[in-house]
Amino acid sequence: MTSKYALDREDLTLNARLVRGLREAILSGDLKGGARLVEREMTEMFGVSRGLLREAIQTLASEGLITLVPHKGPVVTLLGREEAAQLYRVRGALEGLACSEFTQRASDEQRQELFDIFARLEAMVGKEEPNALVEAKNDFYRCLLNGTANEVLELMFTQLNNRIVQLRRLTLSASGRFPDTLKEIGRVVNAIRAGDGRRARDMAEAHVAAAAEVVQRRFSQLDLDKE
Amino acid sequence: MTSKYALDREDLTLNARLVRGLREAILSGDLKGGARLVEREMTEMFGVSRGLLREAIQTLASEGLITLVPHKGPVVTLLGREEAAQLYRVRGALEGLACSEFTQRASDEQRQELFDIFARLEAMVGKEEPNALVEAKNDFYRCLLNGTANEVLELMFTQLNNRIVQLRRLTLSASGRFPDTLKEIGRVVNAIRAGDGRRARDMAEAHVAAAAEVVQRRFSQLDLDKE
DNA sequence: ATCAATCATATTGTCTAACAATCTGTCAAT
DNA sequence: ATTGACAGATTGTTAGACAATATGATTGAT
């Protein structure tokens, strides 16, 4: 029996806040891919003890945001082209599932909210507001995942997406693709509107595959292959 | 250039071994779902310091095997029927992807190995050897994932499956279903043999859905719903 | 000048000890 | 039976220490 008035105990522990802070620092690009995370510097940066810091690092490592190199220290995970391709393929499967589940399970309100957010996205075509765009996209996915009523999926998709965020710098510069993106997402939304979960899923997978291709092309163009 | 004689540095840190040990203890059922993990007891059990233990617990918590309850301590995650259903739906998507990728990417040797393992499974029908059966199934999935050449998928699927392992007690008792299971997997294998990735995927999803249903029925029968 | 062995230093891996904050169960008072 | 206070246990967090390992500089030999 969870009361409506129950206090939020989640963030009470310093540990949880530290994990959030560190994750935020990575996702925001403040700590860039490849950066070494020296314990002494990090403890000063966050004002916590070494023990706590190490606990947080373990957590983010198992989320894939940090790579642990024994005796050398943790490093912000840097994505290579092959790893990026793999991430996108898994993402296709999860996003496809999300669309299919949303179609079956979402409430009318959630459905409506999704359509509204999509309209907001459509209104942005032509304008140059990368921040608003990123936010609207985030809203879209948040709404989509919410409507799946599947917390496991929500968690896994979020974690996967967090790892992909690092590539945003690559995709942003190719933002001329936005009209195409919109068309692809539009097909997903239409399928959801029609109640056709299977098609929504297929369209979502196609969309992710297209995005993955853009990333691969950027890798080639910039010759970003690592050792 | 990795030498054949390179020492295994993976397990060198006590930390890594502790994580493995603790995970093993949970997966094996030695630490059952719902069990409290009191720090003092655990440090004695594994012979490590409190700090290390807490790091390991953070790791397993973010894998979902352990649930952290602030100020009360960690608990071995106990699956309810709803969560089980969600896990299986995600698993369907991932297993489907794995089959599809295997069809496209696996080498001839990997393909052959998969067929051999399946033959081993077929030979087990009728016999009562739960241990050998579990092992053969594990081999099957290990081979399947290997052939996908997708480490991200491998990792996510493994983590997801680890969480599901806890339900094995429910599915084992319903082992009269083995012939059906075999038939379902057989359809997957046939599709792979025919090079039809799409069908392999569909069959895999059907198989997982069937397994999920069994679990749901067991939940109903045993009336295992939690608060 | 180049290469290899050596050594000093920084950093990680791990442990112990301590104390504050929080939970849990007990016992007394009403 | 309910409330409240109290004691013990457990978690949350910090600090300090030392061993093992990595890194970069120095030295020595060729």
Coordinates of C-alpha atoms (C1' of nucleotides) in Angstrom, one line a residue:
Chain A
M1 CA 0.0 0.0 0.0
T2 CA 2.0 3.0 -1.2
S3 CA 0.5 6.2 0.1
K4 CA 0.1 9.2 -2.1
Y5 CA 2.0 11.2 0.6
A6 CA 4.9 8.9 1.0
L7 CA 8.1 10.9 1.1
D8 CA 10.6 10.2 -1.6
R9 CA 13.4 8.3 0.0
E10 CA 15.2 7.5 -3.2
D11 CA 17.5 10.4 -3.2
L12 CA 18.2 10.5 0.4
T13 CA 21.4 8.5 0.2
L14 CA 24.4 10.3 -1.0
N15 CA 25.2 7.3 -3.0
A16 CA 22.2 7.5 -5.2
R17 CA 22.7 11.2 -5.8
L18 CA 26.4 10.6 -6.7
V19 CA 25.4 8.0 -9.2
R20 CA 23.0 10.4 -10.8
G21 CA 25.5 13.3 -10.8
L22 CA 28.2 11.2 -12.3
R23 CA 25.9 9.8 -15.0
E24 CA 24.7 13.3 -15.8
A25 CA 28.3 14.5 -16.1
I26 CA 28.9 11.8 -18.7
L27 CA 25.7 12.1 -20.6
S28 CA 26.0 15.9 -20.8
G29 CA 29.4 15.5 -22.3
D30 CA 31.1 17.2 -19.4
L31 CA 33.1 14.1 -19.1
K32 CA 33.9 13.1 -22.6
G33 CA 34.4 9.6 -24.0
G34 CA 37.9 8.3 -23.4
A35 CA 38.4 10.6 -20.4
R36 CA 40.2 9.0 -17.4
L37 CA 38.4 9.1 -14.1
V38 CA 41.1 9.6 -11.6
E39 CA 39.8 8.8 -8.1
R40 CA 41.5 11.7 -6.4
E41 CA 40.2 14.2 -8.9
M42 CA 36.7 12.8 -8.8
T43 CA 36.5 12.8 -5.0
E44 CA 37.4 16.5 -5.1
M45 CA 35.0 17.2 -7.9
F46 CA 32.0 15.6 -6.1
G47 CA 33.1 16.1 -2.5
V48 CA 32.7 12.5 -1.5
S49 CA 34.9 9.9 0.0
R50 CA 36.8 7.4 -2.1
G51 CA 34.6 4.5 -1.0
L52 CA 31.5 6.1 -2.2
L53 CA 33.0 7.1 -5.5
R54 CA 34.1 3.6 -6.2
E55 CA 30.7 2.3 -5.5
A56 CA 29.2 4.8 -8.0
I57 CA 31.8 3.9 -10.6
Q58 CA 30.9 0.2 -10.2
T59 CA 27.3 1.0 -10.9
L60 CA 28.0 3.1 -14.0
A61 CA 30.4 0.5 -15.2
S62 CA 27.8 -2.1 -15.2
E63 CA 25.5 0.2 -17.1
G64 CA 28.2 0.4 -19.7
L65 CA 28.9 4.1 -19.4
I66 CA 32.3 3.5 -17.8
T67 CA 34.9 1.0 -18.8
L68 CA 37.0 -0.5 -16.0
V69 CA 40.6 -1.1 -16.8
P70 CA 42.2 -3.1 -14.0
H71 CA 45.0 -1.2 -12.3
K72 CA 44.7 1.7 -14.6
G73 CA 41.4 3.1 -13.6
P74 CA 38.0 3.7 -15.0
V75 CA 37.5 5.5 -18.3
V76 CA 34.4 7.0 -19.9
T77 CA 33.4 4.4 -22.5
L78 CA 34.3 5.4 -26.0
L79 CA 32.2 3.9 -28.7
G80 CA 33.8 2.5 -31.9
R81 CA 31.9 2.1 -35.1
E82 CA 31.4 -1.7 -34.6
E83 CA 30.1 -1.2 -31.1
A84 CA 27.8 1.6 -32.3
A85 CA 26.4 -0.7 -34.9
Q86 CA 25.7 -3.4 -32.4
L87 CA 24.0 -0.9 -30.0
Y88 CA 21.7 0.2 -32.8
R89 CA 20.7 -3.3 -33.7
V90 CA 19.7 -4.0 -30.2
R91 CA 18.0 -0.7 -30.0
G92 CA 15.9 -1.5 -33.0
A93 CA 14.6 -4.6 -31.3
L94 CA 13.8 -2.8 -28.1
E95 CA 12.2 0.2 -29.8
G96 CA 10.2 -2.1 -32.0
L97 CA 8.9 -3.9 -28.9
A98 CA 8.1 -0.6 -27.2
C99 CA 6.0 0.5 -30.2
S100 CA 4.2 -2.8 -30.3
E101 CA 3.5 -2.8 -26.6
F102 CA 2.4 0.8 -26.6
T103 CA -0.1 0.1 -29.3
Q104 CA -1.6 -2.7 -27.3
R105 CA -1.4 -1.3 -23.8
A106 CA -1.3 2.5 -23.7
S107 CA -4.3 4.3 -22.3
D108 CA -6.2 6.8 -24.4
E109 CA -4.5 9.7 -22.6
Q110 CA -1.1 8.3 -23.2
R111 CA -2.0 7.8 -26.9
Q112 CA -3.2 11.4 -27.1
E113 CA -0.1 12.7 -25.4
L114 CA 2.1 10.8 -27.9
F115 CA 0.3 12.4 -30.8
D116 CA 0.6 15.8 -29.3
I117 CA 4.3 15.4 -28.8
F118 CA 4.6 14.3 -32.4
A119 CA 2.7 17.4 -33.5
R120 CA 5.2 19.5 -31.5
L121 CA 8.0 17.7 -33.4
E122 CA 6.4 18.4 -36.7
A123 CA 6.1 22.1 -35.9
M124 CA 9.8 22.2 -35.5
V125 CA 10.7 21.4 -39.1
G126 CA 12.7 24.2 -40.6
K127 CA 13.5 25.9 -37.3
E128 CA 16.9 25.7 -35.8
E129 CA 16.5 24.8 -32.2
P130 CA 18.6 21.8 -31.4
N131 CA 17.9 22.0 -27.7
A132 CA 14.1 22.1 -28.0
L133 CA 14.4 19.3 -30.5
V134 CA 16.4 17.0 -28.3
E135 CA 13.9 17.7 -25.5
A136 CA 10.9 16.9 -27.6
K137 CA 12.5 13.7 -28.8
N138 CA 13.2 12.8 -25.1
D139 CA 9.6 13.5 -24.3
F140 CA 8.5 11.3 -27.2
Y141 CA 10.5 8.4 -25.9
R142 CA 9.5 9.0 -22.3
C143 CA 5.9 8.9 -23.3
L144 CA 6.3 5.9 -25.5
L145 CA 8.0 3.9 -22.8
N146 CA 5.5 5.0 -20.2
G147 CA 2.7 3.7 -22.3
T148 CA 4.3 0.3 -22.6
A149 CA 3.6 -0.3 -18.9
N150 CA 6.8 -2.4 -18.9
E151 CA 9.3 -1.2 -16.4
V152 CA 11.9 -3.8 -17.5
L153 CA 11.7 -2.6 -21.0
E154 CA 11.8 1.0 -19.9
L155 CA 15.0 0.4 -17.8
M156 CA 16.8 -1.5 -20.5
F157 CA 15.9 0.9 -23.2
T158 CA 17.0 3.8 -21.1
Q159 CA 20.3 2.2 -20.3
L160 CA 20.9 1.4 -23.9
N161 CA 20.0 4.8 -25.0
N162 CA 22.3 6.4 -22.5
R163 CA 25.2 4.6 -24.1
I164 CA 24.1 5.8 -27.5
V165 CA 23.8 9.4 -26.4
Q166 CA 27.6 9.8 -26.8
L167 CA 27.0 9.5 -30.5
R168 CA 24.7 12.5 -30.5
R169 CA 27.5 14.7 -31.6
L170 CA 27.8 12.7 -34.7
T171 CA 24.1 12.7 -35.5
L172 CA 23.5 16.3 -34.7
S173 CA 25.8 17.6 -37.3
A174 CA 23.8 15.6 -39.8
S175 CA 20.6 17.3 -38.7
G176 CA 19.7 18.0 -42.3
R177 CA 18.1 14.6 -42.0
F178 CA 15.4 15.8 -39.7
P179 CA 12.6 15.8 -42.3
D180 CA 13.4 12.2 -43.1
T181 CA 13.5 11.3 -39.5
L182 CA 10.1 13.0 -39.1
K183 CA 8.7 11.0 -41.9
E184 CA 9.9 7.8 -40.4
I185 CA 8.5 8.5 -37.0
G186 CA 5.3 9.6 -38.7
R187 CA 4.9 6.2 -40.1
V188 CA 5.3 4.8 -36.6
V189 CA 2.8 7.1 -35.2
N190 CA 0.3 6.4 -38.0
A191 CA 0.6 2.7 -37.3
I192 CA 0.0 3.3 -33.6
R193 CA -3.0 5.4 -34.5
A194 CA -4.4 2.6 -36.6
G195 CA -3.8 0.2 -33.8
D196 CA -1.5 -1.9 -36.0
G197 CA 1.2 -3.0 -33.5
R198 CA 3.0 -5.1 -36.0
R199 CA 3.4 -2.3 -38.5
A200 CA 4.4 0.2 -35.7
R201 CA 7.1 -2.2 -34.8
D202 CA 8.4 -2.7 -38.3
M203 CA 8.4 1.1 -39.0
A204 CA 10.2 1.7 -35.7
E205 CA 12.9 -0.8 -36.7
A206 CA 13.2 0.8 -40.1
H207 CA 13.7 4.1 -38.4
V208 CA 16.4 2.9 -36.1
A209 CA 18.1 1.2 -39.0
A210 CA 18.2 4.4 -40.9
A211 CA 19.6 6.3 -37.9
A212 CA 22.2 3.6 -37.6
E213 CA 23.2 4.1 -41.2
V214 CA 23.7 7.8 -40.7
V215 CA 26.0 7.1 -37.8
Q216 CA 28.0 4.6 -39.8
R217 CA 28.4 7.1 -42.6
R218 CA 29.6 9.7 -40.2
F219 CA 32.2 7.3 -38.9
S220 CA 33.4 6.7 -42.4
Q221 CA 33.5 10.4 -43.2
L222 CA 35.3 11.4 -40.1
D223 CA 37.5 8.3 -40.1
L224 CA 36.9 7.8 -36.5
D225 CA 37.9 4.2 -36.3
K226 CA 39.9 3.4 -33.2
E227 CA 42.7 0.9 -32.8
Chain B
M1 CA 47.9 -8.7 -30.8
T2 CA 46.7 -10.9 -28.0
S3 CA 49.1 -13.7 -27.2
K4 CA 47.8 -17.1 -26.6
Y5 CA 49.9 -17.1 -23.4
A6 CA 48.6 -13.8 -22.1
L7 CA 47.7 -14.1 -18.5
D8 CA 44.1 -13.8 -17.6
R9 CA 44.0 -10.4 -16.1
E10 CA 40.3 -10.3 -16.0
D11 CA 39.9 -12.1 -12.7
L12 CA 42.9 -10.7 -11.1
T13 CA 41.1 -8.2 -8.9
L14 CA 39.4 -9.6 -5.9
N15 CA 36.5 -7.3 -6.8
A16 CA 35.8 -9.1 -10.1
R17 CA 35.9 -12.5 -8.5
L18 CA 33.6 -11.4 -5.7
V19 CA 31.1 -10.1 -8.2
R20 CA 31.2 -13.5 -9.9
G21 CA 31.0 -15.4 -6.7
L22 CA 28.0 -13.4 -5.4
R23 CA 26.3 -13.7 -8.7
E24 CA 26.9 -17.4 -8.8
A25 CA 25.5 -17.7 -5.3
I26 CA 22.3 -16.0 -6.4
L27 CA 21.9 -17.8 -9.7
S28 CA 22.5 -21.2 -8.1
G29 CA 19.7 -20.5 -5.7
D30 CA 22.1 -20.6 -2.7
L31 CA 20.9 -17.2 -1.9
K32 CA 17.2 -17.4 -2.6
G33 CA 14.9 -14.6 -3.8
G34 CA 13.8 -12.4 -0.9
A35 CA 16.8 -13.2 1.2
R36 CA 18.4 -10.3 3.0
L37 CA 22.1 -9.7 2.4
V38 CA 23.4 -8.5 5.7
E39 CA 26.8 -7.0 5.3
R40 CA 28.4 -8.6 8.3
E41 CA 27.3 -12.1 7.3
M42 CA 28.3 -11.6 3.7
T43 CA 31.8 -10.3 4.5
E44 CA 32.3 -13.4 6.6
M45 CA 30.9 -15.6 3.9
F46 CA 33.3 -14.3 1.3
G47 CA 36.1 -13.2 3.4
V48 CA 36.3 -9.7 2.1
S49 CA 36.1 -6.2 3.6
R50 CA 32.9 -4.3 3.8
G51 CA 34.0 -1.8 1.2
L52 CA 34.6 -4.5 -1.5
L53 CA 31.3 -6.2 -0.6
R54 CA 29.4 -3.0 -1.1
E55 CA 31.0 -2.4 -4.4
A56 CA 30.0 -5.8 -5.6
I57 CA 26.4 -5.3 -4.3
Q58 CA 26.2 -2.1 -6.3
T59 CA 27.1 -4.0 -9.4
L60 CA 24.6 -6.7 -9.0
A61 CA 22.0 -4.2 -8.0
S62 CA 22.4 -2.5 -11.3
E63 CA 22.1 -5.9 -13.0
G64 CA 18.8 -6.3 -11.3
L65 CA 19.8 -9.4 -9.3
I66 CA 19.7 -7.4 -6.1
T67 CA 17.3 -4.8 -4.9
L68 CA 18.5 -2.0 -2.7
V69 CA 16.3 -0.8 0.1
P70 CA 17.7 2.3 1.6
H71 CA 18.7 2.0 5.2
K72 CA 17.4 -1.6 5.3
G73 CA 19.9 -3.3 3.2
P74 CA 20.1 -5.2 -0.1
V75 CA 17.7 -8.1 -0.8
V76 CA 17.9 -10.8 -3.5
T77 CA 15.4 -9.6 -6.0
L78 CA 12.2 -11.5 -5.9
L79 CA 10.1 -11.7 -9.1
G80 CA 6.4 -11.2 -9.1
R81 CA 4.1 -12.4 -11.8
E82 CA 3.9 -9.0 -13.5
E83 CA 7.6 -8.5 -13.5
A84 CA 8.1 -12.0 -14.9
A85 CA 5.7 -11.2 -17.7
Q86 CA 7.6 -8.1 -18.6
L87 CA 11.0 -9.8 -18.5
Y88 CA 9.7 -12.5 -20.9
R89 CA 8.4 -9.9 -23.3
V90 CA 11.7 -8.2 -23.5
R91 CA 13.4 -11.5 -23.7
G92 CA 11.3 -12.4 -26.7
A93 CA 12.5 -9.3 -28.5
L94 CA 16.1 -10.0 -27.7
E95 CA 16.0 -13.7 -28.5
G96 CA 14.3 -13.0 -31.7
L97 CA 17.0 -10.6 -32.7
A98 CA 19.6 -13.1 -31.7
C99 CA 18.1 -15.7 -34.0
S100 CA 17.9 -13.3 -36.8
E101 CA 21.4 -12.1 -36.4
F102 CA 22.7 -15.6 -36.1
T103 CA 21.1 -16.5 -39.4
Q104 CA 22.8 -13.7 -41.1
R105 CA 26.2 -13.7 -39.4
A106 CA 27.2 -17.0 -38.0
S107 CA 30.0 -18.9 -39.6
D108 CA 29.5 -22.4 -41.0
E109 CA 31.2 -23.9 -37.9
Q110 CA 29.0 -22.0 -35.5
R111 CA 25.9 -23.1 -37.5
Q112 CA 27.0 -26.7 -37.4
E113 CA 27.7 -26.4 -33.7
L114 CA 24.2 -25.1 -33.1
F115 CA 22.7 -28.0 -35.0
D116 CA 24.8 -30.5 -33.0
I117 CA 23.7 -29.0 -29.7
F118 CA 20.1 -29.2 -30.9
A119 CA 20.6 -32.9 -31.7
R120 CA 22.0 -33.4 -28.2
L121 CA 18.8 -31.8 -26.9
E122 CA 16.6 -34.0 -29.0
A123 CA 18.4 -37.1 -27.8
M124 CA 17.4 -36.2 -24.2
V125 CA 13.7 -36.5 -24.7
G126 CA 12.2 -39.1 -22.3
K127 CA 15.3 -39.2 -20.1
E128 CA 15.2 -37.6 -16.7
E129 CA 18.4 -35.6 -16.4
P130 CA 17.5 -32.1 -15.4
N131 CA 21.1 -31.1 -14.9
A132 CA 22.3 -32.3 -18.3
L133 CA 19.3 -30.6 -19.9
V134 CA 19.9 -27.3 -18.3
E135 CA 23.5 -27.5 -19.4
A136 CA 22.6 -28.3 -23.0
K137 CA 20.2 -25.4 -23.0
N138 CA 22.9 -23.1 -21.8
D139 CA 25.2 -24.4 -24.5
F140 CA 22.6 -23.7 -27.0
Y141 CA 22.2 -20.1 -26.0
R142 CA 25.9 -19.6 -25.6
C143 CA 26.4 -20.9 -29.2
L144 CA 23.5 -18.8 -30.5
L145 CA 24.8 -15.6 -28.9
N146 CA 28.3 -16.3 -30.0
G147 CA 27.2 -16.5 -33.6
T148 CA 25.5 -13.2 -33.5
A149 CA 28.9 -11.5 -33.3
N150 CA 27.1 -8.8 -31.2
E151 CA 28.6 -8.4 -27.8
V152 CA 26.1 -5.8 -26.7
L153 CA 23.3 -8.2 -27.4
E154 CA 25.2 -11.0 -25.7
L155 CA 25.6 -8.9 -22.6
M156 CA 22.0 -7.7 -22.4
F157 CA 20.6 -11.0 -23.1
T158 CA 22.7 -12.7 -20.5
Q159 CA 21.8 -10.1 -17.9
L160 CA 18.1 -10.5 -18.7
N161 CA 18.4 -14.2 -18.6
N162 CA 20.1 -14.1 -15.3
R163 CA 17.2 -12.4 -13.8
I164 CA 14.8 -15.0 -15.3
V165 CA 16.9 -17.9 -13.9
Q166 CA 15.2 -17.4 -10.6
L167 CA 12.0 -18.7 -12.1
R168 CA 13.6 -21.9 -13.2
R169 CA 12.2 -23.6 -10.1
L170 CA 8.7 -22.8 -11.5
T171 CA 9.5 -24.0 -15.0
L172 CA 11.4 -27.1 -14.0
S173 CA 8.5 -28.6 -12.2
A174 CA 6.6 -28.2 -15.4
S175 CA 9.2 -30.2 -17.3
G176 CA 6.5 -32.4 -18.9
R177 CA 6.5 -29.6 -21.4
F178 CA 9.9 -30.6 -22.8
P179 CA 8.6 -32.2 -26.0
D180 CA 6.7 -29.0 -26.8
T181 CA 9.7 -26.9 -26.0
L182 CA 11.8 -29.1 -28.3
K183 CA 9.3 -28.7 -31.1
E184 CA 9.3 -24.9 -30.8
I185 CA 13.1 -24.8 -30.8
G186 CA 13.1 -27.2 -33.7
R187 CA 11.1 -24.7 -35.7
V188 CA 13.7 -22.0 -34.9
V189 CA 16.6 -24.3 -35.9
N190 CA 14.9 -25.2 -39.1
A191 CA 14.4 -21.6 -40.1
I192 CA 18.0 -21.0 -39.3
R193 CA 19.0 -23.9 -41.5
A194 CA 16.9 -22.5 -44.3
G195 CA 18.6 -19.2 -43.9
D196 CA 15.3 -17.5 -43.2
G197 CA 16.2 -15.0 -40.5
R198 CA 12.7 -13.5 -40.3
R199 CA 11.1 -16.8 -39.7
A200 CA 13.7 -17.8 -37.1
R201 CA 12.9 -14.6 -35.3
D202 CA 9.2 -15.2 -35.3
M203 CA 9.6 -18.8 -34.2
A204 CA 11.9 -17.7 -31.4
E205 CA 9.4 -15.1 -30.2
A206 CA 6.6 -17.7 -30.3
H207 CA 8.8 -20.0 -28.2
V208 CA 9.5 -17.4 -25.6
A209 CA 5.8 -16.4 -25.5
A210 CA 4.9 -20.0 -24.8
A211 CA 7.5 -20.3 -22.0
A212 CA 6.1 -17.1 -20.5
E213 CA 2.6 -18.5 -20.5
V214 CA 3.8 -21.6 -18.6
V215 CA 5.3 -19.3 -16.0
Q216 CA 2.1 -17.3 -15.7
R217 CA 0.1 -20.5 -15.2
R218 CA 2.5 -21.6 -12.5
F219 CA 2.0 -18.3 -10.8
S220 CA -1.7 -18.8 -10.8
Q221 CA -1.5 -22.4 -9.6
L222 CA 0.8 -21.7 -6.8
D223 CA -0.8 -18.4 -5.9
L224 CA 2.5 -16.8 -5.6
D225 CA 1.4 -13.2 -5.9
K226 CA 3.2 -10.9 -3.6
E227 CA 1.9 -7.9 -1.8
Chain C
dA1 C1' 71.8 8.3 -30.5
dT2 C1' 69.1 4.0 -29.5
dC3 C1' 67.6 0.7 -26.7
dA4 C1' 67.0 -1.7 -22.3
dA5 C1' 67.1 -2.1 -17.4
dT6 C1' 66.2 0.5 -13.1
dC7 C1' 64.1 3.3 -10.1
dA8 C1' 60.8 7.0 -8.2
dT9 C1' 56.2 8.4 -8.2
dA10 C1' 51.3 8.3 -8.8
dT11 C1' 47.3 5.5 -8.8
dT12 C1' 44.6 1.7 -7.9
dG13 C1' 43.2 -2.4 -4.9
dT14 C1' 42.1 -3.6 -0.4
dC15 C1' 41.6 -3.5 4.7
dT16 C1' 40.6 -1.7 9.3
dA17 C1' 38.5 1.3 12.4
dA18 C1' 35.3 4.7 13.5
dC19 C1' 31.0 7.4 14.1
dA20 C1' 26.4 9.2 12.6
dA21 C1' 21.8 8.1 10.9
dT22 C1' 18.3 4.9 10.6
dC23 C1' 15.6 0.8 11.5
dT24 C1' 13.6 -2.9 14.7
dG25 C1' 12.0 -5.0 18.5
dT26 C1' 11.1 -4.5 23.6
dC27 C1' 9.2 -2.8 27.6
dA28 C1' 6.8 0.2 30.3
dA29 C1' 3.0 3.5 31.0
dT30 C1' -1.4 4.8 30.0
Chain D
dA1 C1' -4.5 -2.3 22.9
dT2 C1' -2.0 1.9 21.8
dT3 C1' 1.7 5.0 22.6
dG4 C1' 6.2 6.3 23.6
dA5 C1' 10.8 5.8 24.9
dC6 C1' 14.9 3.2 24.8
dA7 C1' 18.6 -0.2 23.4
dG8 C1' 20.8 -3.0 20.0
dA9 C1' 21.7 -3.9 15.3
dT10 C1' 22.6 -2.5 10.7
dT11 C1' 23.5 0.7 7.2
dG12 C1' 25.7 5.1 5.3
dT13 C1' 29.8 7.5 5.1
dT14 C1' 34.4 9.0 6.1
dA15 C1' 39.5 8.7 7.1
dG16 C1' 43.8 6.7 7.0
dA17 C1' 46.9 3.1 5.9
dC18 C1' 49.7 -0.1 3.1
dA19 C1' 50.6 -3.4 -0.8
dA20 C1' 50.4 -4.1 -5.8
dT21 C1' 50.7 -2.2 -10.2
dA22 C1' 51.4 1.2 -13.8
dT23 C1' 54.0 5.2 -15.8
dG24 C1' 57.5 8.1 -16.9
dA25 C1' 62.2 9.6 -16.1
dT26 C1' 66.9 8.3 -15.5
dT27 C1' 70.7 5.8 -16.1
dG28 C1' 73.7 2.6 -18.4
dA29 C1' 75.3 -0.2 -22.3
dT30 C1' 75.8 -0.7 -27.0

